[in-house]
Short mmCIF file of N, CA, C and O in Angstrom, two decimals:
data_model
loop_
_atom_site.label_atom_id
_atom_site.label_comp_id
_atom_site.label_asym_id
_atom_site.label_seq_id
_atom_site.Cartn_x
_atom_site.Cartn_y
_atom_site.Cartn_z
N MET W 861 25.52 -49.06 -14.82
CA MET W 861 25.01 -50.33 -14.34
C MET W 861 24.25 -51.03 -15.46
O MET W 861 23.53 -50.45 -16.21
N THR W 862 24.42 -52.34 -15.47
CA THR W 862 23.64 -53.21 -16.36
C THR W 862 23.05 -54.26 -15.45
O THR W 862 23.79 -54.93 -14.72
N ILE W 863 21.77 -54.53 -15.62
CA ILE W 863 21.14 -55.61 -14.89
C ILE W 863 20.45 -56.54 -15.87
O ILE W 863 19.83 -56.06 -16.84
N THR W 864 20.65 -57.83 -15.70
CA THR W 864 20.01 -58.85 -16.58
C THR W 864 19.27 -59.81 -15.69
O THR W 864 19.85 -60.32 -14.71
N VAL W 865 18.03 -60.17 -16.10
CA VAL W 865 17.32 -61.23 -15.39
C VAL W 865 17.40 -62.49 -16.30
O VAL W 865 16.92 -62.46 -17.44
N PHE W 866 18.05 -63.52 -15.80
CA PHE W 866 18.21 -64.75 -16.59
C PHE W 866 17.07 -65.72 -16.45
O PHE W 866 16.74 -66.44 -17.38
N GLU W 867 16.44 -65.75 -15.29
CA GLU W 867 15.38 -66.67 -15.03
C GLU W 867 14.52 -66.12 -13.91
O GLU W 867 15.01 -65.45 -12.99
N ALA W 868 13.21 -66.36 -14.02
CA ALA W 868 12.28 -66.00 -12.95
C ALA W 868 11.20 -66.96 -12.90
O ALA W 868 10.80 -67.55 -13.93
N GLY W 869 10.65 -67.24 -11.73
CA GLY W 869 9.56 -68.17 -11.58
C GLY W 869 8.87 -68.03 -10.22
O GLY W 869 9.35 -67.32 -9.35
N ALA W 870 7.75 -68.73 -10.10
CA ALA W 870 6.98 -68.72 -8.91
C ALA W 870 6.98 -70.06 -8.23
O ALA W 870 6.99 -71.08 -8.88
N ALA W 871 7.00 -70.06 -6.88
CA ALA W 871 6.98 -71.30 -6.12
C ALA W 871 6.27 -71.08 -4.78
O ALA W 871 6.23 -69.96 -4.32
N ARG W 872 5.73 -72.15 -4.21
CA ARG W 872 5.07 -72.06 -2.91
C ARG W 872 6.02 -72.14 -1.74
O ARG W 872 5.74 -71.75 -0.67
N SER W 873 7.18 -72.79 -1.96
CA SER W 873 8.13 -72.97 -0.89
C SER W 873 9.56 -73.14 -1.44
O SER W 873 9.78 -73.42 -2.59
N PHE W 874 10.50 -72.93 -0.49
CA PHE W 874 11.91 -73.20 -0.81
C PHE W 874 12.34 -74.51 -0.14
O PHE W 874 13.06 -75.29 -0.70
N ASP W 875 11.88 -74.73 1.05
CA ASP W 875 12.10 -75.97 1.74
C ASP W 875 11.13 -76.04 2.89
O ASP W 875 10.12 -75.26 2.90
N ARG W 876 11.24 -76.94 3.79
CA ARG W 876 10.24 -77.09 4.87
C ARG W 876 10.11 -75.88 5.75
O ARG W 876 9.06 -75.64 6.30
N ARG W 877 11.18 -75.12 5.93
CA ARG W 877 11.15 -73.94 6.78
C ARG W 877 10.59 -72.71 6.09
O ARG W 877 10.04 -71.79 6.71
N GLU W 878 10.80 -72.61 4.76
CA GLU W 878 10.45 -71.39 4.02
C GLU W 878 9.23 -71.65 3.16
O GLU W 878 9.32 -72.03 2.02
N GLN W 879 8.05 -71.41 3.74
CA GLN W 879 6.79 -71.61 3.07
C GLN W 879 6.14 -70.25 2.87
O GLN W 879 6.10 -69.44 3.79
N ALA W 880 5.55 -70.04 1.69
CA ALA W 880 4.81 -68.82 1.50
C ALA W 880 3.53 -68.82 2.36
O ALA W 880 2.98 -69.90 2.61
N ALA W 881 3.08 -67.67 2.82
CA ALA W 881 1.87 -67.58 3.60
C ALA W 881 0.65 -67.99 2.75
O ALA W 881 0.74 -68.03 1.49
N ASP W 882 -0.44 -68.33 3.39
CA ASP W 882 -1.67 -68.69 2.67
C ASP W 882 -2.01 -67.54 1.68
O ASP W 882 -1.99 -66.36 2.04
N GLY W 883 -2.34 -67.91 0.43
CA GLY W 883 -2.67 -66.95 -0.58
C GLY W 883 -1.55 -66.25 -1.17
O GLY W 883 -1.67 -65.32 -1.96
N LYS W 884 -0.29 -66.70 -0.86
CA LYS W 884 0.92 -66.02 -1.40
C LYS W 884 1.81 -67.07 -2.06
O LYS W 884 1.68 -68.25 -1.84
N VAL W 885 2.72 -66.59 -2.90
CA VAL W 885 3.77 -67.39 -3.54
C VAL W 885 5.05 -66.57 -3.51
O VAL W 885 5.04 -65.36 -3.24
N PHE W 886 6.14 -67.28 -3.73
CA PHE W 886 7.44 -66.57 -3.91
C PHE W 886 7.70 -66.40 -5.41
O PHE W 886 7.46 -67.30 -6.18
N ILE W 887 8.17 -65.22 -5.76
CA ILE W 887 8.79 -65.03 -7.08
C ILE W 887 10.26 -64.88 -6.86
O ILE W 887 10.70 -64.11 -6.04
N SER W 888 11.04 -65.69 -7.58
CA SER W 888 12.45 -65.64 -7.51
C SER W 888 13.02 -65.33 -8.86
O SER W 888 12.55 -65.84 -9.86
N ALA W 889 14.10 -64.54 -8.85
CA ALA W 889 14.76 -64.16 -10.13
C ALA W 889 16.25 -64.26 -9.95
O ALA W 889 16.83 -63.83 -9.00
N ARG W 890 16.89 -64.89 -10.99
CA ARG W 890 18.33 -64.91 -11.04
C ARG W 890 18.76 -63.67 -11.80
O ARG W 890 18.39 -63.44 -12.97
N ILE W 891 19.54 -62.80 -11.13
CA ILE W 891 19.92 -61.50 -11.61
C ILE W 891 21.42 -61.41 -11.74
O ILE W 891 22.15 -61.83 -10.88
N SER W 892 21.87 -60.76 -12.85
CA SER W 892 23.26 -60.41 -13.03
C SER W 892 23.39 -58.90 -13.02
O SER W 892 22.63 -58.20 -13.68
N ILE W 893 24.37 -58.42 -12.29
CA ILE W 893 24.60 -56.94 -12.23
C ILE W 893 26.04 -56.71 -12.65
O ILE W 893 26.99 -57.30 -12.08
N HIS W 894 26.20 -55.86 -13.65
CA HIS W 894 27.56 -55.46 -14.12
C HIS W 894 27.71 -53.98 -13.76
O HIS W 894 26.89 -53.14 -14.09
N ASN W 895 28.81 -53.69 -13.07
CA ASN W 895 29.05 -52.32 -12.60
C ASN W 895 30.09 -51.66 -13.49
O ASN W 895 31.27 -51.98 -13.46
N SER W 896 29.68 -50.67 -14.25
CA SER W 896 30.61 -49.88 -15.08
C SER W 896 30.83 -48.50 -14.46
O SER W 896 31.50 -47.67 -15.07
N ALA W 897 30.29 -48.27 -13.24
CA ALA W 897 30.45 -47.00 -12.56
C ALA W 897 31.67 -47.00 -11.64
O ALA W 897 32.26 -48.06 -11.44
N ALA W 898 32.01 -45.86 -11.13
CA ALA W 898 33.12 -45.78 -10.22
C ALA W 898 32.72 -46.08 -8.76
O ALA W 898 33.59 -46.24 -7.92
N GLN W 899 31.45 -46.13 -8.47
CA GLN W 899 30.95 -46.36 -7.17
C GLN W 899 30.42 -47.81 -7.02
O GLN W 899 30.09 -48.49 -8.01
N VAL W 900 30.30 -48.29 -5.77
CA VAL W 900 29.76 -49.63 -5.53
C VAL W 900 28.25 -49.44 -5.37
O VAL W 900 27.81 -48.64 -4.49
N PRO W 901 27.44 -50.15 -6.17
CA PRO W 901 25.99 -49.93 -6.10
C PRO W 901 25.33 -50.65 -4.97
O PRO W 901 25.86 -51.66 -4.42
N ALA W 902 24.14 -50.19 -4.60
CA ALA W 902 23.30 -50.93 -3.64
C ALA W 902 22.58 -52.00 -4.44
O ALA W 902 22.36 -51.90 -5.63
N GLN W 903 22.23 -53.06 -3.75
CA GLN W 903 21.39 -54.10 -4.33
C GLN W 903 20.62 -54.87 -3.26
O GLN W 903 20.21 -55.97 -3.48
N GLY W 904 20.39 -54.19 -2.14
CA GLY W 904 19.58 -54.77 -1.04
C GLY W 904 18.09 -54.61 -1.36
O GLY W 904 17.67 -54.22 -2.46
N PRO W 905 17.24 -54.86 -0.34
CA PRO W 905 15.79 -54.83 -0.55
C PRO W 905 15.23 -53.44 -0.96
O PRO W 905 14.24 -53.39 -1.65
N ASP W 906 15.94 -52.37 -0.61
CA ASP W 906 15.47 -51.04 -1.00
C ASP W 906 15.96 -50.68 -2.40
O ASP W 906 15.39 -49.78 -3.06
N ALA W 907 16.96 -51.38 -2.93
CA ALA W 907 17.47 -51.12 -4.25
C ALA W 907 16.81 -52.00 -5.31
O ALA W 907 16.70 -51.61 -6.45
N LEU W 908 16.38 -53.20 -4.97
CA LEU W 908 15.72 -54.12 -5.87
C LEU W 908 14.27 -54.30 -5.42
O LEU W 908 14.02 -55.07 -4.50
N VAL W 909 13.38 -53.60 -6.03
CA VAL W 909 11.96 -53.59 -5.60
C VAL W 909 11.09 -54.21 -6.68
O VAL W 909 11.21 -53.86 -7.86
N LEU W 910 10.23 -55.17 -6.28
CA LEU W 910 9.31 -55.79 -7.21
C LEU W 910 7.98 -55.10 -7.13
O LEU W 910 7.30 -55.26 -6.09
N GLU W 911 7.62 -54.32 -8.16
CA GLU W 911 6.33 -53.60 -8.13
C GLU W 911 5.32 -54.44 -8.85
O GLU W 911 5.52 -54.98 -9.95
N LEU W 912 4.11 -54.51 -8.25
CA LEU W 912 3.00 -55.30 -8.83
C LEU W 912 2.04 -54.38 -9.55
O LEU W 912 2.01 -53.17 -9.32
N SER W 913 1.21 -54.97 -10.37
CA SER W 913 0.31 -54.18 -11.25
C SER W 913 -0.72 -53.37 -10.45
O SER W 913 -1.20 -52.35 -10.95
N ASP W 914 -1.01 -53.76 -9.24
CA ASP W 914 -1.99 -53.04 -8.44
C ASP W 914 -1.36 -51.91 -7.64
O ASP W 914 -2.03 -51.23 -6.81
N GLY W 915 -0.09 -51.65 -7.86
CA GLY W 915 0.60 -50.54 -7.17
C GLY W 915 1.29 -50.94 -5.89
O GLY W 915 2.01 -50.14 -5.28
N THR W 916 1.14 -52.17 -5.44
CA THR W 916 1.83 -52.64 -4.24
C THR W 916 3.18 -53.16 -4.64
O THR W 916 3.49 -53.25 -5.85
N VAL W 917 3.98 -53.58 -3.66
CA VAL W 917 5.27 -54.15 -3.91
C VAL W 917 5.36 -55.51 -3.27
O VAL W 917 4.72 -55.81 -2.28
N GLY W 918 6.17 -56.40 -3.82
CA GLY W 918 6.44 -57.69 -3.27
C GLY W 918 7.25 -57.57 -1.95
O GLY W 918 8.10 -56.63 -1.89
N ARG W 919 7.01 -58.41 -1.03
CA ARG W 919 7.74 -58.41 0.21
C ARG W 919 9.07 -59.08 0.04
O ARG W 919 9.13 -60.26 -0.32
N PRO W 920 10.20 -58.36 0.20
CA PRO W 920 11.51 -58.98 0.01
C PRO W 920 11.68 -60.19 0.95
O PRO W 920 11.31 -60.06 2.14
N TRP W 921 12.19 -61.23 0.44
CA TRP W 921 12.37 -62.45 1.25
C TRP W 921 13.84 -62.74 1.33
O TRP W 921 14.41 -63.51 0.55
N ILE W 922 14.53 -62.07 2.25
CA ILE W 922 16.01 -62.06 2.31
C ILE W 922 16.61 -63.35 2.89
O ILE W 922 17.69 -63.68 2.56
N VAL W 923 15.92 -63.94 3.80
CA VAL W 923 16.54 -65.08 4.56
C VAL W 923 16.51 -66.42 3.80
O VAL W 923 17.08 -67.33 4.28
N THR W 924 15.87 -66.45 2.71
CA THR W 924 15.73 -67.73 2.00
C THR W 924 16.99 -68.06 1.19
O THR W 924 17.75 -67.19 0.84
N PRO W 925 17.17 -69.33 0.84
CA PRO W 925 18.24 -69.71 -0.03
C PRO W 925 18.12 -69.04 -1.38
O PRO W 925 19.07 -68.90 -2.10
N GLY W 926 16.90 -68.66 -1.78
CA GLY W 926 16.67 -68.00 -3.05
C GLY W 926 17.13 -66.54 -3.05
O GLY W 926 16.95 -65.87 -4.08
N SER W 927 17.70 -66.05 -2.00
CA SER W 927 18.12 -64.62 -1.95
C SER W 927 19.62 -64.54 -1.73
O SER W 927 20.09 -64.00 -0.77
N ARG W 928 20.35 -65.08 -2.68
CA ARG W 928 21.82 -65.15 -2.56
C ARG W 928 22.53 -63.91 -3.02
O ARG W 928 23.72 -63.83 -2.93
N LEU W 929 21.84 -62.90 -3.51
CA LEU W 929 22.45 -61.70 -3.96
C LEU W 929 22.86 -60.83 -2.79
O LEU W 929 22.06 -60.61 -1.85
N ARG W 930 24.06 -60.32 -2.76
CA ARG W 930 24.53 -59.53 -1.66
C ARG W 930 23.80 -58.19 -1.59
O ARG W 930 23.27 -57.74 -2.62
N ASP W 931 23.86 -57.48 -0.50
CA ASP W 931 23.21 -56.14 -0.33
C ASP W 931 24.00 -55.03 -0.99
O ASP W 931 23.45 -53.99 -1.21
N THR W 932 25.28 -55.23 -1.22
CA THR W 932 26.06 -54.24 -1.95
C THR W 932 26.59 -54.87 -3.18
O THR W 932 26.85 -56.08 -3.20
N GLY W 933 26.75 -54.09 -4.25
CA GLY W 933 27.05 -54.62 -5.56
C GLY W 933 28.52 -54.90 -5.80
O GLY W 933 29.36 -54.70 -4.91
N PRO W 934 28.82 -55.29 -7.00
CA PRO W 934 30.21 -55.53 -7.38
C PRO W 934 30.97 -54.25 -7.45
O PRO W 934 30.43 -53.15 -7.64
N GLY W 935 32.29 -54.32 -7.31
CA GLY W 935 33.16 -53.18 -7.45
C GLY W 935 33.18 -52.64 -8.84
O GLY W 935 32.67 -53.26 -9.78
N PRO W 936 33.80 -51.49 -9.09
CA PRO W 936 33.87 -50.93 -10.35
C PRO W 936 34.50 -51.89 -11.41
O PRO W 936 35.50 -52.56 -11.12
N GLY W 937 33.81 -52.08 -12.52
CA GLY W 937 34.30 -53.01 -13.56
C GLY W 937 33.99 -54.50 -13.26
O GLY W 937 34.33 -55.32 -14.10
N GLU W 938 33.35 -54.78 -12.20
CA GLU W 938 33.09 -56.23 -11.82
C GLU W 938 31.64 -56.59 -12.12
O GLU W 938 30.78 -55.71 -12.31
N GLU W 939 31.42 -57.88 -12.13
CA GLU W 939 30.05 -58.41 -12.40
C GLU W 939 29.88 -59.68 -11.59
O GLU W 939 30.82 -60.42 -11.37
N PHE W 940 28.69 -59.89 -11.10
CA PHE W 940 28.32 -61.19 -10.48
C PHE W 940 26.81 -61.35 -10.55
O PHE W 940 26.07 -60.45 -10.87
N ASP W 941 26.42 -62.61 -10.35
CA ASP W 941 24.98 -62.84 -10.36
C ASP W 941 24.54 -63.54 -9.06
O ASP W 941 25.38 -64.13 -8.39
N GLY W 942 23.27 -63.51 -8.78
CA GLY W 942 22.71 -64.14 -7.64
C GLY W 942 21.20 -64.13 -7.75
O GLY W 942 20.61 -63.79 -8.77
N TRP W 943 20.59 -64.51 -6.66
CA TRP W 943 19.11 -64.67 -6.64
C TRP W 943 18.50 -63.65 -5.69
O TRP W 943 19.04 -63.30 -4.67
N ARG W 944 17.32 -63.18 -6.04
CA ARG W 944 16.50 -62.33 -5.13
C ARG W 944 15.09 -62.87 -5.16
O ARG W 944 14.58 -63.35 -6.21
N SER W 945 14.41 -62.90 -4.01
CA SER W 945 13.04 -63.43 -3.92
C SER W 945 12.12 -62.47 -3.24
O SER W 945 12.54 -61.68 -2.34
N TRP W 946 10.84 -62.53 -3.60
CA TRP W 946 9.80 -61.72 -3.02
C TRP W 946 8.58 -62.55 -2.78
O TRP W 946 8.27 -63.47 -3.55
N GLU W 947 7.84 -62.29 -1.72
CA GLU W 947 6.55 -62.97 -1.48
C GLU W 947 5.46 -62.02 -2.08
O GLU W 947 5.47 -60.83 -1.76
N VAL W 948 4.61 -62.61 -2.90
CA VAL W 948 3.55 -61.86 -3.60
C VAL W 948 2.25 -62.60 -3.49
O VAL W 948 2.22 -63.80 -3.21
N PRO W 949 1.12 -61.94 -3.80
CA PRO W 949 -0.19 -62.64 -3.79
C PRO W 949 -0.17 -63.74 -4.88
O PRO W 949 0.36 -63.56 -5.99
N GLU W 950 -0.79 -64.88 -4.54
CA GLU W 950 -0.93 -65.95 -5.51
C GLU W 950 -1.68 -65.40 -6.71
O GLU W 950 -2.58 -64.59 -6.56
N GLY W 951 -1.32 -65.83 -7.89
CA GLY W 951 -1.91 -65.33 -9.12
C GLY W 951 -1.15 -64.22 -9.77
O GLY W 951 -1.43 -63.83 -10.87
N THR W 952 -0.13 -63.73 -9.10
CA THR W 952 0.72 -62.69 -9.70
C THR W 952 1.45 -63.30 -10.91
O THR W 952 2.11 -64.28 -10.75
N ARG W 953 1.30 -62.67 -12.04
CA ARG W 953 2.01 -63.20 -13.23
C ARG W 953 2.81 -62.11 -13.94
O ARG W 953 3.58 -62.39 -14.82
N ALA W 954 2.57 -60.84 -13.56
CA ALA W 954 3.36 -59.76 -14.20
C ALA W 954 3.85 -58.80 -13.10
O ALA W 954 3.17 -58.61 -12.09
N ALA W 955 5.03 -58.29 -13.31
CA ALA W 955 5.61 -57.36 -12.30
C ALA W 955 6.64 -56.49 -13.00
O ALA W 955 7.10 -56.79 -14.12
N THR W 956 7.05 -55.46 -12.32
CA THR W 956 8.12 -54.60 -12.76
C THR W 956 9.24 -54.63 -11.74
O THR W 956 8.95 -54.41 -10.56
N LEU W 957 10.43 -54.91 -12.21
CA LEU W 957 11.57 -54.84 -11.27
C LEU W 957 12.18 -53.46 -11.39
O LEU W 957 12.54 -52.96 -12.47
N SER W 958 12.24 -52.75 -10.25
CA SER W 958 12.82 -51.45 -10.21
C SER W 958 14.16 -51.53 -9.47
O SER W 958 14.20 -51.94 -8.28
N TYR W 959 15.23 -51.25 -10.16
CA TYR W 959 16.57 -51.37 -9.58
C TYR W 959 17.11 -49.92 -9.40
O TYR W 959 17.21 -49.14 -10.35
N ARG W 960 17.42 -49.62 -8.13
CA ARG W 960 17.90 -48.30 -7.77
C ARG W 960 19.30 -48.42 -7.18
O ARG W 960 19.49 -48.37 -5.95
N PRO W 961 20.33 -48.58 -8.02
CA PRO W 961 21.66 -48.85 -7.55
C PRO W 961 22.40 -47.74 -6.87
O PRO W 961 23.22 -47.91 -5.99
N LEU W 962 22.13 -46.48 -7.36
CA LEU W 962 22.79 -45.26 -6.85
C LEU W 962 21.75 -44.18 -6.72
O LEU W 962 20.74 -44.18 -7.43
N PRO W 963 22.01 -43.16 -5.88
CA PRO W 963 21.05 -42.09 -5.79
C PRO W 963 20.81 -41.42 -7.15
O PRO W 963 21.74 -41.13 -7.90
N GLY W 964 19.53 -41.27 -7.50
CA GLY W 964 19.18 -40.61 -8.74
C GLY W 964 19.19 -41.53 -9.98
O GLY W 964 18.95 -41.14 -11.09
N VAL W 965 19.49 -42.85 -9.79
CA VAL W 965 19.55 -43.80 -10.89
C VAL W 965 18.50 -44.85 -10.65
O VAL W 965 18.41 -45.43 -9.60
N GLU W 966 17.66 -45.14 -11.64
CA GLU W 966 16.65 -46.17 -11.56
C GLU W 966 16.58 -46.85 -12.94
O GLU W 966 16.51 -46.25 -14.01
N ILE W 967 16.65 -48.20 -12.91
CA ILE W 967 16.51 -49.04 -14.07
C ILE W 967 15.24 -49.87 -13.83
O ILE W 967 15.09 -50.55 -12.89
N ARG W 968 14.28 -49.78 -14.79
CA ARG W 968 13.02 -50.49 -14.66
C ARG W 968 12.72 -51.37 -15.85
O ARG W 968 12.96 -50.99 -16.96
N PHE W 969 12.22 -52.53 -15.59
CA PHE W 969 11.74 -53.38 -16.69
C PHE W 969 10.65 -54.33 -16.18
O PHE W 969 10.67 -54.72 -15.02
N GLY W 970 9.72 -54.63 -17.04
CA GLY W 970 8.64 -55.50 -16.70
C GLY W 970 8.91 -56.90 -17.21
O GLY W 970 9.63 -57.10 -18.15
N PHE W 971 8.26 -57.88 -16.55
CA PHE W 971 8.34 -59.25 -17.06
C PHE W 971 7.06 -59.98 -16.71
O PHE W 971 6.29 -59.59 -15.80
N THR W 972 6.81 -61.02 -17.45
CA THR W 972 5.62 -61.86 -17.23
C THR W 972 6.08 -63.27 -16.96
O THR W 972 6.97 -63.75 -17.64
N LEU W 973 5.46 -63.90 -15.94
CA LEU W 973 5.78 -65.25 -15.59
C LEU W 973 4.84 -66.22 -16.31
O LEU W 973 3.72 -65.90 -16.61
N SER W 974 5.29 -67.47 -16.44
CA SER W 974 4.36 -68.50 -16.99
C SER W 974 3.31 -68.76 -15.89
O SER W 974 3.43 -68.31 -14.76
N ASP W 975 2.30 -69.53 -16.27
CA ASP W 975 1.25 -69.88 -15.31
C ASP W 975 1.70 -70.96 -14.32
O ASP W 975 1.01 -71.19 -13.37
N GLU W 976 2.87 -71.54 -14.53
CA GLU W 976 3.38 -72.57 -13.67
C GLU W 976 3.75 -72.01 -12.31
O GLU W 976 4.53 -71.06 -12.20
N VAL W 977 3.23 -72.59 -11.22
CA VAL W 977 3.71 -72.29 -9.87
C VAL W 977 4.28 -73.59 -9.35
O VAL W 977 3.53 -74.55 -9.16
N ARG W 978 5.56 -73.62 -9.11
CA ARG W 978 6.24 -74.83 -8.64
C ARG W 978 5.87 -75.02 -7.16
O ARG W 978 5.78 -74.08 -6.45
N GLU W 979 5.82 -76.26 -6.79
CA GLU W 979 5.54 -76.58 -5.37
C GLU W 979 6.74 -76.20 -4.52
O GLU W 979 6.62 -75.73 -3.39
N ARG W 980 7.96 -76.39 -5.06
CA ARG W 980 9.16 -76.15 -4.25
C ARG W 980 10.35 -75.82 -5.17
O ARG W 980 10.50 -76.41 -6.20
N TRP W 981 11.17 -74.85 -4.72
CA TRP W 981 12.45 -74.66 -5.34
C TRP W 981 13.46 -75.48 -4.56
O TRP W 981 13.47 -75.43 -3.32
N GLN W 982 14.23 -76.25 -5.24
CA GLN W 982 15.31 -77.01 -4.61
C GLN W 982 16.57 -76.23 -4.84
O GLN W 982 16.98 -75.99 -5.96
N VAL W 983 17.22 -75.85 -3.71
CA VAL W 983 18.37 -74.98 -3.84
C VAL W 983 19.66 -75.80 -3.58
O VAL W 983 19.76 -76.48 -2.56
N THR W 984 20.60 -75.68 -4.54
CA THR W 984 21.93 -76.25 -4.29
C THR W 984 22.89 -75.03 -4.45
O THR W 984 22.61 -73.98 -3.84
N SER W 985 23.90 -75.17 -5.23
CA SER W 985 24.82 -73.99 -5.44
C SER W 985 24.12 -72.89 -6.30
O SER W 985 24.52 -71.76 -6.20
N ASP W 986 23.16 -73.26 -7.02
CA ASP W 986 22.33 -72.30 -7.74
C ASP W 986 20.88 -72.71 -7.52
O ASP W 986 20.60 -73.78 -6.99
N LEU W 987 19.90 -71.94 -7.91
CA LEU W 987 18.54 -72.21 -7.65
C LEU W 987 18.01 -73.13 -8.74
O LEU W 987 17.95 -72.78 -9.91
N ARG W 988 17.58 -74.29 -8.36
CA ARG W 988 16.97 -75.28 -9.27
C ARG W 988 15.57 -75.57 -8.84
O ARG W 988 15.29 -75.49 -7.67
N HIS W 989 14.75 -75.95 -9.75
CA HIS W 989 13.38 -76.31 -9.36
C HIS W 989 13.09 -77.78 -9.54
O HIS W 989 13.76 -78.41 -10.35
N VAL W 990 12.14 -78.25 -8.81
CA VAL W 990 11.71 -79.63 -8.94
C VAL W 990 10.19 -79.66 -9.04
O VAL W 990 9.51 -78.73 -8.69
#
């Protein structure tokens, strides 16, 4: 498996229905997964976990437009990308993405976000911000 994060950012809302709770923001990441294995990987909320520096994890936000990544991965030799979102405490700027595509396999990497928290992500065919 290969996982690439192309873009990540924080926002307070996706639209009028999808607002972060008080004291929280959404972190959204555009992720590409390439499958070089013979099995179909997992990529649901238990497979893509956002770990925070205090030892807690971000709450997966599956129903938002920012969560367009399917729960099962691409077939052998295939690749696709999509979005995954988590609700985290406001002020979160660093996190570790733990990807567990298959039993016994874990890919981990950390990233730091800019200080910018967007008021809203505007979602069309891909996730754009305003």
